Coordinates of C-alpha atoms and ligand atoms in Angstrom, one line a residue:
M1 CA 17.5 -14.4 -26.4
N2 CA 14.7 -15.5 -28.7
L3 CA 11.8 -13.1 -28.4
P4 CA 8.5 -13.9 -30.3
Q5 CA 8.1 -11.8 -33.5
D6 CA 4.6 -10.7 -32.4
F7 CA 6.1 -9.4 -29.2
I8 CA 8.8 -7.4 -31.0
E9 CA 6.2 -5.9 -33.2
E10 CA 4.1 -4.9 -30.2
L11 CA 7.1 -3.5 -28.5
H12 CA 7.9 -1.4 -31.6
R13 CA 4.5 0.3 -31.2
V14 CA 5.6 1.6 -27.8
L15 CA 9.4 1.9 -28.1
G16 CA 9.8 2.8 -31.7
D17 CA 13.5 3.2 -32.6
D18 CA 14.5 2.1 -29.0
T19 CA 13.3 -1.4 -29.6
Q20 CA 16.7 -2.7 -30.6
S21 CA 18.3 -1.1 -27.5
Y22 CA 15.7 -2.9 -25.4
V23 CA 16.6 -6.3 -27.1
R24 CA 20.3 -5.6 -26.5
S25 CA 19.6 -4.9 -22.8
F26 CA 19.0 -8.7 -22.4
S27 CA 22.8 -9.1 -22.1
D28 CA 22.8 -6.9 -19.0
P29 CA 21.9 -8.1 -15.5
P30 CA 18.4 -7.2 -14.3
F31 CA 17.9 -4.2 -12.0
R32 CA 17.4 -5.0 -8.3
G33 CA 16.3 -2.8 -5.5
I34 CA 14.9 -2.3 -2.0
S35 CA 12.3 -0.1 -0.5
I36 CA 13.0 1.1 3.1
N37 CA 10.3 0.5 5.7
R38 CA 9.9 3.6 7.8
L39 CA 7.8 1.7 10.3
K40 CA 11.1 0.2 11.5
T41 CA 13.9 2.5 10.4
T42 CA 15.0 5.4 8.2
P43 CA 17.3 5.6 5.2
R44 CA 19.8 7.4 7.4
Q45 CA 19.9 4.7 10.0
L46 CA 19.7 1.8 7.7
L47 CA 22.0 2.5 4.8
P48 CA 25.3 2.5 6.8
L49 CA 24.3 -0.9 8.2
L50 CA 24.0 -2.6 4.8
D51 CA 27.0 -4.6 3.5
F52 CA 26.4 -3.7 -0.1
R53 CA 26.3 -0.5 -2.1
T54 CA 23.1 1.4 -2.7
E55 CA 22.1 4.2 -5.0
P56 CA 18.9 6.2 -4.8
S57 CA 16.2 5.1 -7.2
P58 CA 14.4 7.8 -9.3
F59 CA 11.0 6.0 -8.9
Y60 CA 10.3 6.2 -5.1
Q61 CA 11.4 8.4 -2.3
D62 CA 12.6 5.5 -0.2
G63 CA 13.7 3.2 -3.0
Y64 CA 17.4 2.2 -3.6
Y65 CA 19.2 0.2 -6.3
I66 CA 21.3 -2.7 -5.0
P67 CA 24.0 -4.5 -6.9
S68 CA 22.7 -7.3 -9.1
D69 CA 25.0 -9.9 -7.4
V70 CA 23.9 -9.5 -3.8
Q71 CA 23.4 -13.0 -2.4
K72 CA 20.9 -14.3 0.2
I73 CA 19.4 -10.9 1.0
G74 CA 16.3 -12.6 2.5
S75 CA 18.5 -14.2 5.2
S76 CA 19.9 -10.8 6.3
P77 CA 19.0 -10.0 10.0
L78 CA 17.9 -6.6 8.8
H79 CA 15.5 -8.2 6.3
H80 CA 14.1 -10.5 9.1
A81 CA 13.5 -7.3 11.2
G82 CA 11.5 -5.8 8.3
A83 CA 13.9 -2.9 7.6
F84 CA 13.3 -3.2 3.9
Y85 CA 11.3 -5.0 1.2
V86 CA 13.2 -6.4 -1.8
Q87 CA 11.5 -4.8 -4.7
E88 CA 12.3 -4.4 -8.4
P89 CA 13.0 -0.6 -8.7
S90 CA 10.4 0.3 -11.3
A91 CA 7.7 -1.6 -9.3
S92 CA 7.9 1.1 -6.6
S93 CA 6.7 3.9 -9.0
A94 CA 3.0 3.1 -8.7
V95 CA 2.8 4.0 -5.0
Q96 CA 4.8 7.2 -5.5
L97 CA 2.0 8.3 -7.9
L98 CA -0.7 7.6 -5.3
N99 CA 0.2 10.8 -3.4
I100 CA -0.3 9.1 0.0
E101 CA -1.0 11.5 2.8
K102 CA -1.1 10.7 6.6
G103 CA -4.6 9.5 7.6
D104 CA -5.5 8.2 4.2
Y105 CA -7.6 5.0 3.9
V106 CA -6.0 3.1 1.0
L107 CA -7.2 0.0 -0.8
D108 CA -4.5 -2.2 -2.5
L109 CA -6.8 -4.5 -4.5
C110 CA -4.3 -7.0 -6.0
A111 CA -1.8 -6.9 -3.2
A112 CA 0.2 -10.2 -2.8
P113 CA 3.0 -10.7 -2.1
G114 CA 2.8 -7.2 -0.7
G115 CA 5.7 -4.9 -1.9
K116 CA 3.4 -2.0 -2.7
S117 CA 1.3 -2.5 0.4
A118 CA 4.5 -2.3 2.4
Q119 CA 5.4 1.0 0.7
I120 CA 1.9 2.4 1.5
A121 CA 2.1 1.3 5.1
S122 CA 5.5 2.9 5.4
L123 CA 4.2 6.2 4.0
L124 CA 1.1 6.1 6.3
S125 CA 3.4 5.8 9.3
G126 CA 0.8 4.0 11.4
S127 CA -2.0 6.5 10.5
G128 CA -5.1 5.8 8.4
L129 CA -5.6 2.3 7.1
I130 CA -4.1 0.0 4.5
W131 CA -6.6 -2.6 3.3
S132 CA -4.7 -5.3 1.2
N133 CA -6.8 -7.7 -0.8
E134 CA -5.5 -10.8 -2.7
V135 CA -7.9 -13.0 -4.5
V136 CA -5.7 -16.1 -4.3
R137 CA -6.0 -17.5 -0.8
N138 CA -2.5 -18.9 -0.3
R139 CA -1.0 -15.8 -1.7
A140 CA -3.0 -13.8 0.8
S141 CA -1.3 -15.8 3.6
V142 CA 2.1 -14.6 2.2
L143 CA 0.7 -11.1 2.5
V144 CA -0.1 -11.7 6.2
S145 CA 3.4 -12.9 6.9
N146 CA 4.9 -9.8 5.1
F147 CA 2.6 -7.6 7.1
E148 CA 3.9 -9.2 10.3
R149 CA 7.6 -8.8 9.2
M150 CA 7.1 -5.2 8.3
G151 CA 5.3 -4.4 11.6
I152 CA 2.1 -3.2 10.0
A153 CA -0.6 -2.6 12.7
N154 CA -3.1 -0.4 10.8
G155 CA -3.9 -3.0 8.2
I156 CA -6.5 -5.4 7.0
V157 CA -5.8 -8.4 4.8
S158 CA -8.6 -10.0 2.9
S159 CA -9.1 -12.6 0.1
C160 CA -12.1 -11.6 -1.9
Y161 CA -13.1 -11.1 -5.5
P162 CA -13.0 -7.4 -6.5
D163 CA -16.6 -7.5 -7.7
V164 CA -17.7 -8.6 -4.2
L165 CA -15.3 -6.5 -2.1
C166 CA -15.5 -3.1 -3.8
P167 CA -19.3 -2.6 -3.9
A168 CA -19.3 -3.6 -0.2
L169 CA -16.7 -0.9 0.5
S170 CA -18.4 1.7 -1.6
E171 CA -16.6 5.1 -1.4
C172 CA -14.6 4.0 1.7
F173 CA -11.2 4.8 0.4
D174 CA -9.2 8.0 -0.4
K175 CA -6.8 6.1 -2.6
V176 CA -7.1 2.8 -4.5
L177 CA -4.2 0.9 -6.2
V178 CA -4.9 -1.7 -8.8
D179 CA -1.6 -3.5 -9.6
A180 CA -3.3 -5.9 -11.9
P181 CA -2.4 -9.4 -13.0
C182 CA -0.8 -9.0 -16.5
S183 CA 1.2 -10.8 -19.2
G184 CA 4.4 -9.8 -17.3
E185 CA 6.5 -8.6 -20.3
G186 CA 8.5 -6.5 -17.9
M187 CA 9.7 -9.7 -16.2
F188 CA 11.3 -11.3 -19.3
R189 CA 14.9 -10.2 -18.4
K190 CA 14.5 -11.5 -14.9
N191 CA 12.8 -14.7 -15.8
P192 CA 13.5 -15.7 -19.5
D193 CA 11.2 -18.8 -19.1
A194 CA 8.2 -16.4 -18.9
V195 CA 8.8 -15.6 -22.6
N196 CA 7.5 -19.1 -23.5
E197 CA 4.1 -18.3 -21.9
W198 CA 3.7 -15.1 -24.0
S199 CA 1.0 -15.0 -26.7
R200 CA -1.3 -12.4 -28.2
E201 CA -4.3 -14.3 -26.8
H202 CA -2.9 -14.1 -23.3
V203 CA -2.3 -10.4 -23.7
L204 CA -5.9 -9.9 -24.8
S205 CA -7.4 -12.0 -22.0
C206 CA -5.3 -10.1 -19.4
A207 CA -6.7 -6.9 -20.9
A208 CA -10.3 -8.0 -20.5
R209 CA -9.6 -9.1 -16.8
Q210 CA -7.9 -5.8 -16.0
L211 CA -10.8 -3.8 -17.3
S212 CA -13.2 -5.8 -15.2
I213 CA -11.1 -5.4 -12.0
L214 CA -10.8 -1.6 -12.6
Q215 CA -14.5 -1.2 -13.1
S216 CA -15.1 -2.9 -9.7
A217 CA -12.3 -0.8 -8.1
V218 CA -14.0 2.5 -9.0
S219 CA -16.9 2.0 -6.6
A220 CA -14.5 1.7 -3.6
L221 CA -13.1 5.2 -4.3
R222 CA -14.6 8.3 -2.7
P223 CA -15.4 11.4 -4.9
G224 CA -12.2 13.3 -5.4
G225 CA -10.1 10.1 -4.5
I226 CA -7.1 9.0 -6.5
M227 CA -6.7 5.7 -8.3
V228 CA -3.4 4.3 -9.7
Y229 CA -3.6 1.4 -12.2
S230 CA -0.3 -0.4 -12.8
T231 CA 1.1 -3.4 -14.6
C232 CA 4.5 -4.9 -15.2
T233 CA 3.9 -5.3 -18.9
F234 CA 4.5 -3.1 -22.0
S235 CA 1.5 -4.0 -24.1
P236 CA -0.7 -1.0 -25.1
E237 CA -3.8 -3.3 -25.1
E238 CA -3.2 -4.0 -21.4
N239 CA -2.1 -0.5 -20.6
E240 CA -3.2 2.6 -22.5
M241 CA -6.2 0.9 -24.2
T242 CA -7.4 -0.4 -20.9
V243 CA -7.2 3.1 -19.3
R244 CA -9.1 4.6 -22.3
Q245 CA -11.8 2.0 -22.1
L246 CA -12.2 2.6 -18.4
L247 CA -12.5 6.3 -18.9
S248 CA -15.2 5.8 -21.6
L249 CA -17.1 3.3 -19.4
C250 CA -16.9 5.3 -16.1
P251 CA -17.8 8.9 -16.8
D252 CA -17.0 9.8 -13.1
M253 CA -13.3 8.9 -13.6
E254 CA -11.0 11.5 -15.1
P255 CA -7.3 11.5 -16.0
F256 CA -5.0 13.0 -13.4
P257 CA -1.8 14.1 -15.2
I258 CA 1.6 12.9 -14.2
D259 CA 4.5 15.3 -13.8
E260 CA 6.9 13.1 -11.8
P261 CA 10.3 13.2 -13.4
F262 CA 10.8 9.5 -14.2
G263 CA 10.0 7.0 -16.9
R264 CA 9.1 7.5 -20.5
K265 CA 6.1 9.4 -21.8
T266 CA 3.1 7.6 -23.2
D267 CA 0.5 9.0 -25.4
L268 CA -1.6 9.6 -22.3
D269 CA -0.6 12.5 -20.1
N270 CA -1.7 10.6 -17.0
A271 CA 0.5 7.5 -17.6
V272 CA 4.1 6.6 -17.6
R273 CA 6.1 3.6 -18.8
I274 CA 9.4 2.4 -17.4
T275 CA 11.6 0.0 -19.4
P276 CA 15.2 -1.1 -18.8
L277 CA 16.2 2.0 -20.9
E278 CA 14.8 4.1 -18.0
G279 CA 16.5 2.1 -15.2
G280 CA 13.8 -0.5 -14.3
E281 CA 12.7 -3.9 -15.5
G282 CA 9.3 -2.8 -16.7
H283 CA 6.3 -1.0 -15.3
F284 CA 3.3 1.0 -16.5
A285 CA 1.3 3.3 -14.2
A286 CA -1.7 5.5 -14.9
R287 CA -3.2 7.9 -12.5
L288 CA -6.9 8.8 -12.4
R289 CA -9.2 10.7 -10.2
K290 CA -12.9 10.4 -9.3
S291 CA -14.7 13.6 -10.1
G292 CA -16.3 15.7 -7.4
S293 CA -15.2 15.8 -3.8
G294 CA -16.5 14.4 -0.6
P295 CA -15.5 12.6 2.6
R296 CA -14.9 8.8 2.5
R297 CA -17.7 6.7 3.9
D298 CA -17.2 4.7 7.1
L299 CA -16.3 1.0 6.7
P300 CA -19.3 -1.3 7.2
Q301 CA -19.6 -2.4 10.8
N302 CA -21.0 -5.7 12.0
K303 CA -22.5 -5.7 15.5
L304 CA -19.8 -6.9 17.9
P305 CA -20.6 -10.0 19.8
P306 CA -20.3 -9.4 23.6
Q307 CA -16.7 -9.7 24.7
P308 CA -16.3 -12.4 27.4
R309 CA -15.5 -10.5 30.6
E310 CA -13.1 -13.0 32.1
M311 CA -11.0 -13.2 29.0
L312 CA -11.0 -9.4 28.6
R313 CA -9.7 -9.0 32.1
A314 CA -6.9 -11.5 31.4
A315 CA -6.2 -9.6 28.2
E316 CA -5.9 -6.3 30.0
E317 CA -3.4 -7.9 32.5
F318 CA -1.5 -9.5 29.7
M319 CA -1.1 -6.2 27.9
D320 CA 0.0 -4.4 31.1
D321 CA 2.6 -7.1 31.6
I322 CA 4.1 -6.5 28.2
F323 CA 3.7 -2.7 27.7
V324 CA 4.7 0.3 29.7
R325 CA 2.5 2.3 27.3
R326 CA 0.0 0.5 25.3
P327 CA -0.5 1.0 21.5
D328 CA -3.6 3.2 20.8
M329 CA -5.7 0.2 19.5
S330 CA -8.7 -1.7 20.6
L331 CA -8.6 -5.2 22.2
R332 CA -10.8 -7.7 20.5
I333 CA -11.3 -11.4 21.4
I334 CA -12.4 -13.6 18.5
G335 CA -12.7 -17.3 19.6
E336 CA -9.5 -18.1 21.4
R337 CA -7.5 -15.3 19.8
L338 CA -6.7 -11.9 21.0
Y339 CA -6.3 -9.0 18.5
L340 CA -5.3 -5.4 18.6
M341 CA -7.5 -3.6 16.1
P342 CA -7.2 -0.2 14.6
K343 CA -9.6 2.2 16.4
G344 CA -13.0 2.4 14.6
I345 CA -12.8 -1.1 13.2
S346 CA -15.1 -3.5 15.0
S347 CA -15.9 -6.7 13.2
L348 CA -15.8 -7.3 9.4
Q349 CA -17.6 -10.3 8.1
G350 CA -18.3 -11.8 4.7
L351 CA -15.5 -10.0 3.0
G352 CA -12.9 -12.7 3.2
V353 CA -11.0 -10.8 6.0
I354 CA -8.2 -13.0 7.3
R355 CA -6.4 -10.4 9.4
A356 CA -7.5 -7.1 10.9
G357 CA -4.9 -5.3 13.0
I358 CA -2.4 -7.4 14.9
L359 CA -2.7 -10.9 16.3
A360 CA -1.6 -10.3 19.9
G361 CA -1.9 -13.7 21.4
E362 CA -3.9 -16.9 21.9
F363 CA -5.7 -18.2 25.0
V364 CA -4.2 -21.5 26.0
K365 CA -5.8 -22.9 29.2
K366 CA -6.7 -19.5 30.6
R367 CA -3.2 -18.2 29.9
I368 CA -2.4 -16.0 26.9
E369 CA 0.5 -17.1 24.8
P370 CA 1.8 -14.0 23.0
A371 CA 2.0 -13.9 19.2
H372 CA 5.1 -13.0 17.2
A373 CA 3.2 -10.1 15.4
L374 CA 2.6 -8.3 18.7
F375 CA 6.4 -7.8 19.2
S376 CA 7.3 -7.4 15.6
A377 CA 4.9 -4.4 15.2
S378 CA 5.8 -2.9 18.6
N379 CA 7.6 0.3 19.4
P380 CA 10.5 -0.9 21.7
S381 CA 10.2 2.3 23.8
E382 CA 6.7 1.2 24.9
L383 CA 7.7 -2.2 26.0
R384 CA 8.6 -3.4 29.5
R385 CA 11.4 -5.8 28.5
V386 CA 13.7 -5.6 25.5
L387 CA 16.8 -7.5 24.6
P388 CA 18.7 -5.2 22.2
L389 CA 21.0 -7.0 19.8
T390 CA 23.4 -5.7 17.1
L391 CA 24.5 -7.1 13.8
D392 CA 27.9 -8.1 15.1
D393 CA 26.5 -9.8 18.2
P394 CA 26.7 -13.6 17.7
R395 CA 23.4 -13.9 19.6
T396 CA 21.7 -12.3 16.6
A397 CA 22.2 -15.2 14.2
A398 CA 21.6 -17.7 17.1
F399 CA 18.2 -16.0 17.9
L400 CA 17.2 -16.1 14.2
S401 CA 18.1 -19.8 14.1
G402 CA 15.8 -20.6 17.0
M403 CA 18.4 -21.2 19.6
E404 CA 18.3 -20.2 23.3
I405 CA 20.5 -17.2 24.0
D406 CA 21.9 -15.3 27.0
C407 CA 19.6 -12.5 28.2
S408 CA 20.1 -10.0 31.0
A409 CA 16.5 -8.7 30.9
P410 CA 14.2 -9.3 33.8
K411 CA 12.0 -12.4 33.9
G412 CA 9.1 -12.5 31.4
Y413 CA 8.2 -12.1 27.7
T414 CA 10.9 -10.0 26.2
A415 CA 11.1 -8.3 22.7
V416 CA 14.3 -8.9 20.7
T417 CA 15.5 -6.0 18.6
I418 CA 18.3 -5.9 16.0
E419 CA 19.9 -2.5 15.7
G420 CA 16.8 -1.0 17.4
M421 CA 14.2 -2.8 15.2
P422 CA 11.9 -5.3 16.8
V423 CA 12.3 -8.7 15.2
G424 CA 10.5 -11.1 17.6
F425 CA 10.5 -12.3 21.2
G426 CA 11.4 -14.9 23.7
K427 CA 10.7 -15.7 27.4
C428 CA 13.5 -14.6 29.7
S429 CA 14.3 -16.5 32.9
S430 CA 17.5 -17.3 34.8
S431 CA 19.5 -15.1 32.3
T432 CA 18.4 -17.2 29.3
L433 CA 15.9 -16.3 26.6
K434 CA 13.7 -19.2 25.5
N435 CA 13.3 -18.6 21.8
K436 CA 9.8 -17.9 20.4
Y437 CA 10.9 -16.9 16.9
P438 CA 8.4 -18.7 14.6
K439 CA 9.8 -22.0 13.2
S440 CA 8.7 -21.1 9.7
L441 CA 10.9 -18.0 9.8
R442 CA 14.0 -19.4 11.3
L443 CA 17.4 -19.4 9.5
S444 CA 18.4 -23.0 8.6
Ligands
SAM501 N1 0.9 -5.6 -5.9 C1 1.6 -6.8 -5.6 C2 3.0 -6.4 -5.0 O1 3.4 -5.3 -5.2 O2 3.6 -7.3 -4.4 C3 1.8 -7.6 -6.9 C4 0.4 -8.0 -7.5 S1 0.5 -9.0 -8.9 C5 1.0 -8.0 -10.1 C6 -1.2 -9.2 -9.3 C7 -2.0 -10.0 -8.3 O3 -3.4 -10.1 -8.7 C8 -1.6 -11.4 -8.1 O4 -1.2 -11.7 -6.7 C9 -2.8 -12.3 -8.5 O5 -2.9 -13.4 -7.7 C10 -3.9 -11.3 -8.4 N2 -5.1 -11.7 -9.2 C11 -5.2 -12.7 -10.1 N3 -6.4 -12.7 -10.6 C12 -7.1 -11.7 -10.1 C13 -8.4 -11.2 -10.2 N4 -9.3 -11.8 -11.1 N5 -8.8 -10.2 -9.5 C14 -7.9 -9.6 -8.6 N6 -6.7 -10.0 -8.5 C15 -6.3 -11.0 -9.2

C-alpha cells in the first residue's frame, strides 16, 4: 500500500511509534460489525438466529464484530426486517458517548446514510425524538428508507443547511451529534482508492467546514445539553484543533471528559481516537457540554391547516381496521397522504422536512392504500392480522422476492413478520397473500 508521505507524517503526530504498526495493518482485512436495533429485537433473540459468528464490540453496548468474509448480509431476511444495521465497529462509538436517555430530543445533524441515527432511535426505544438532517437531498432519501426499515416512528428527516436549521431549532435538543464530513482517513483500509483523493489542502478545507457546522450546531443545544463531534479521520487539524477552535469561539461550550474504556487517548481529555490498533477502522469523537442548565425549548409549530373531515373519518376507520390497539400518535392528513406523527409535533415548514413520523397510507379514490412504513414500524401485538414467518419457512424468501404466498390470516391487510419482527405487509384473501413489499426493496 502506497500511502502519501505527508499523510504518514501527519499520522506520526498522532500515533508516534505506532505508525509502522498502523501501516502494517493494511495487510489485515478491515473490521466489520453490526449494531442491533432494539426497536425490532434484542441481542438475546437475534444472535442465535445469525448464521455467522459475532463478538461484542467494546465501542457500543449493542455493537458486535462480524467476520470479514460474511457475504450478502444486506440480503438477509433479518436485515430486511431491520434487526440490525451494518456498521463499521468504531463508527458506533460516537453515539455511546452521547449518554442517550429515554425521552431525549436528539439532533443528528449530518445523518445519512443513518447508522448513528439508527443507534439513537434504538436507545430512545420510541420515546423522545430523533431529528435526522442530511444536507444532500438524495442521501436524505436513503435516510428515510433506513428509518422505514428500522421501524423508527418518533423521527423527523430533513434536508437543510445547518446554518438555517440550527438557529430555527434554537435550544430544542438535549443532545446533538455532529458526525461531520471529513477527509476519511479511517476509510483507507476499506477503500484504498480513497487514498488517491487525500491531500493537505483537502484536510484543511474539511477542517474549515467542520468548524462552521459545529458553530451552527451549538445553537440547537439546550443549556446543559451534550454535543458529540465525530469524524472518521485521524488528522489533528480536523479533530483536536477543530474542537479547540470551537471552544475558543463559543464560550458557552465546555469540554465534557470521557472515561469510557475504549480507544486511544488524545491530548484532549474529552476526546478519543480509534485506529485499527484499537479494533476499529478509524474514528475520532469529542464530547462537549453547553454550560448552564435549563429545559429544552418546544419545536417551532406552524398553524395546522384544518383537517378535511371526510378524510379524517376514513382515516379513523382505516386505522381501526388495521390495529386492535392504535399507536399513541396523531393522525395528520397532508395532501393525499396520511401520516402518524409523534404527539406534540404539528406541522413543520421551511426546514426541509421530508418525513415526520410514519407515512401510514395514501388516499386513492376515497380509499386509503396502506404504506409499507405503517407495518414496518408496528408492534405486531397491536395489529389485527399478522402472518408470522420464520427463517426456515420457504415463504420468507418468496415474500421478500415479491411473490404471492399462502396465508391463513383472515381477509384484509396483513402484516408479515420474520421471527417476530415486522418486515412488510400484503392483502390476504382466499388463503393467499397479495404481496405489497415495495418493489425497490425486493430480493432479485
Ligand atoms: N452520520 C452518518 C452515519 O452514521 O450514517 C454519516 C455521516 S457522513 C460522515 C457526513 C455527512 O455530512 C454526509 O452524508 C454528507 O453528505 C454530509 N455533509 C456534507 N456537507 C455538509 C455540510 N456542509 N453540512 C452538513 N452536512 C454535510
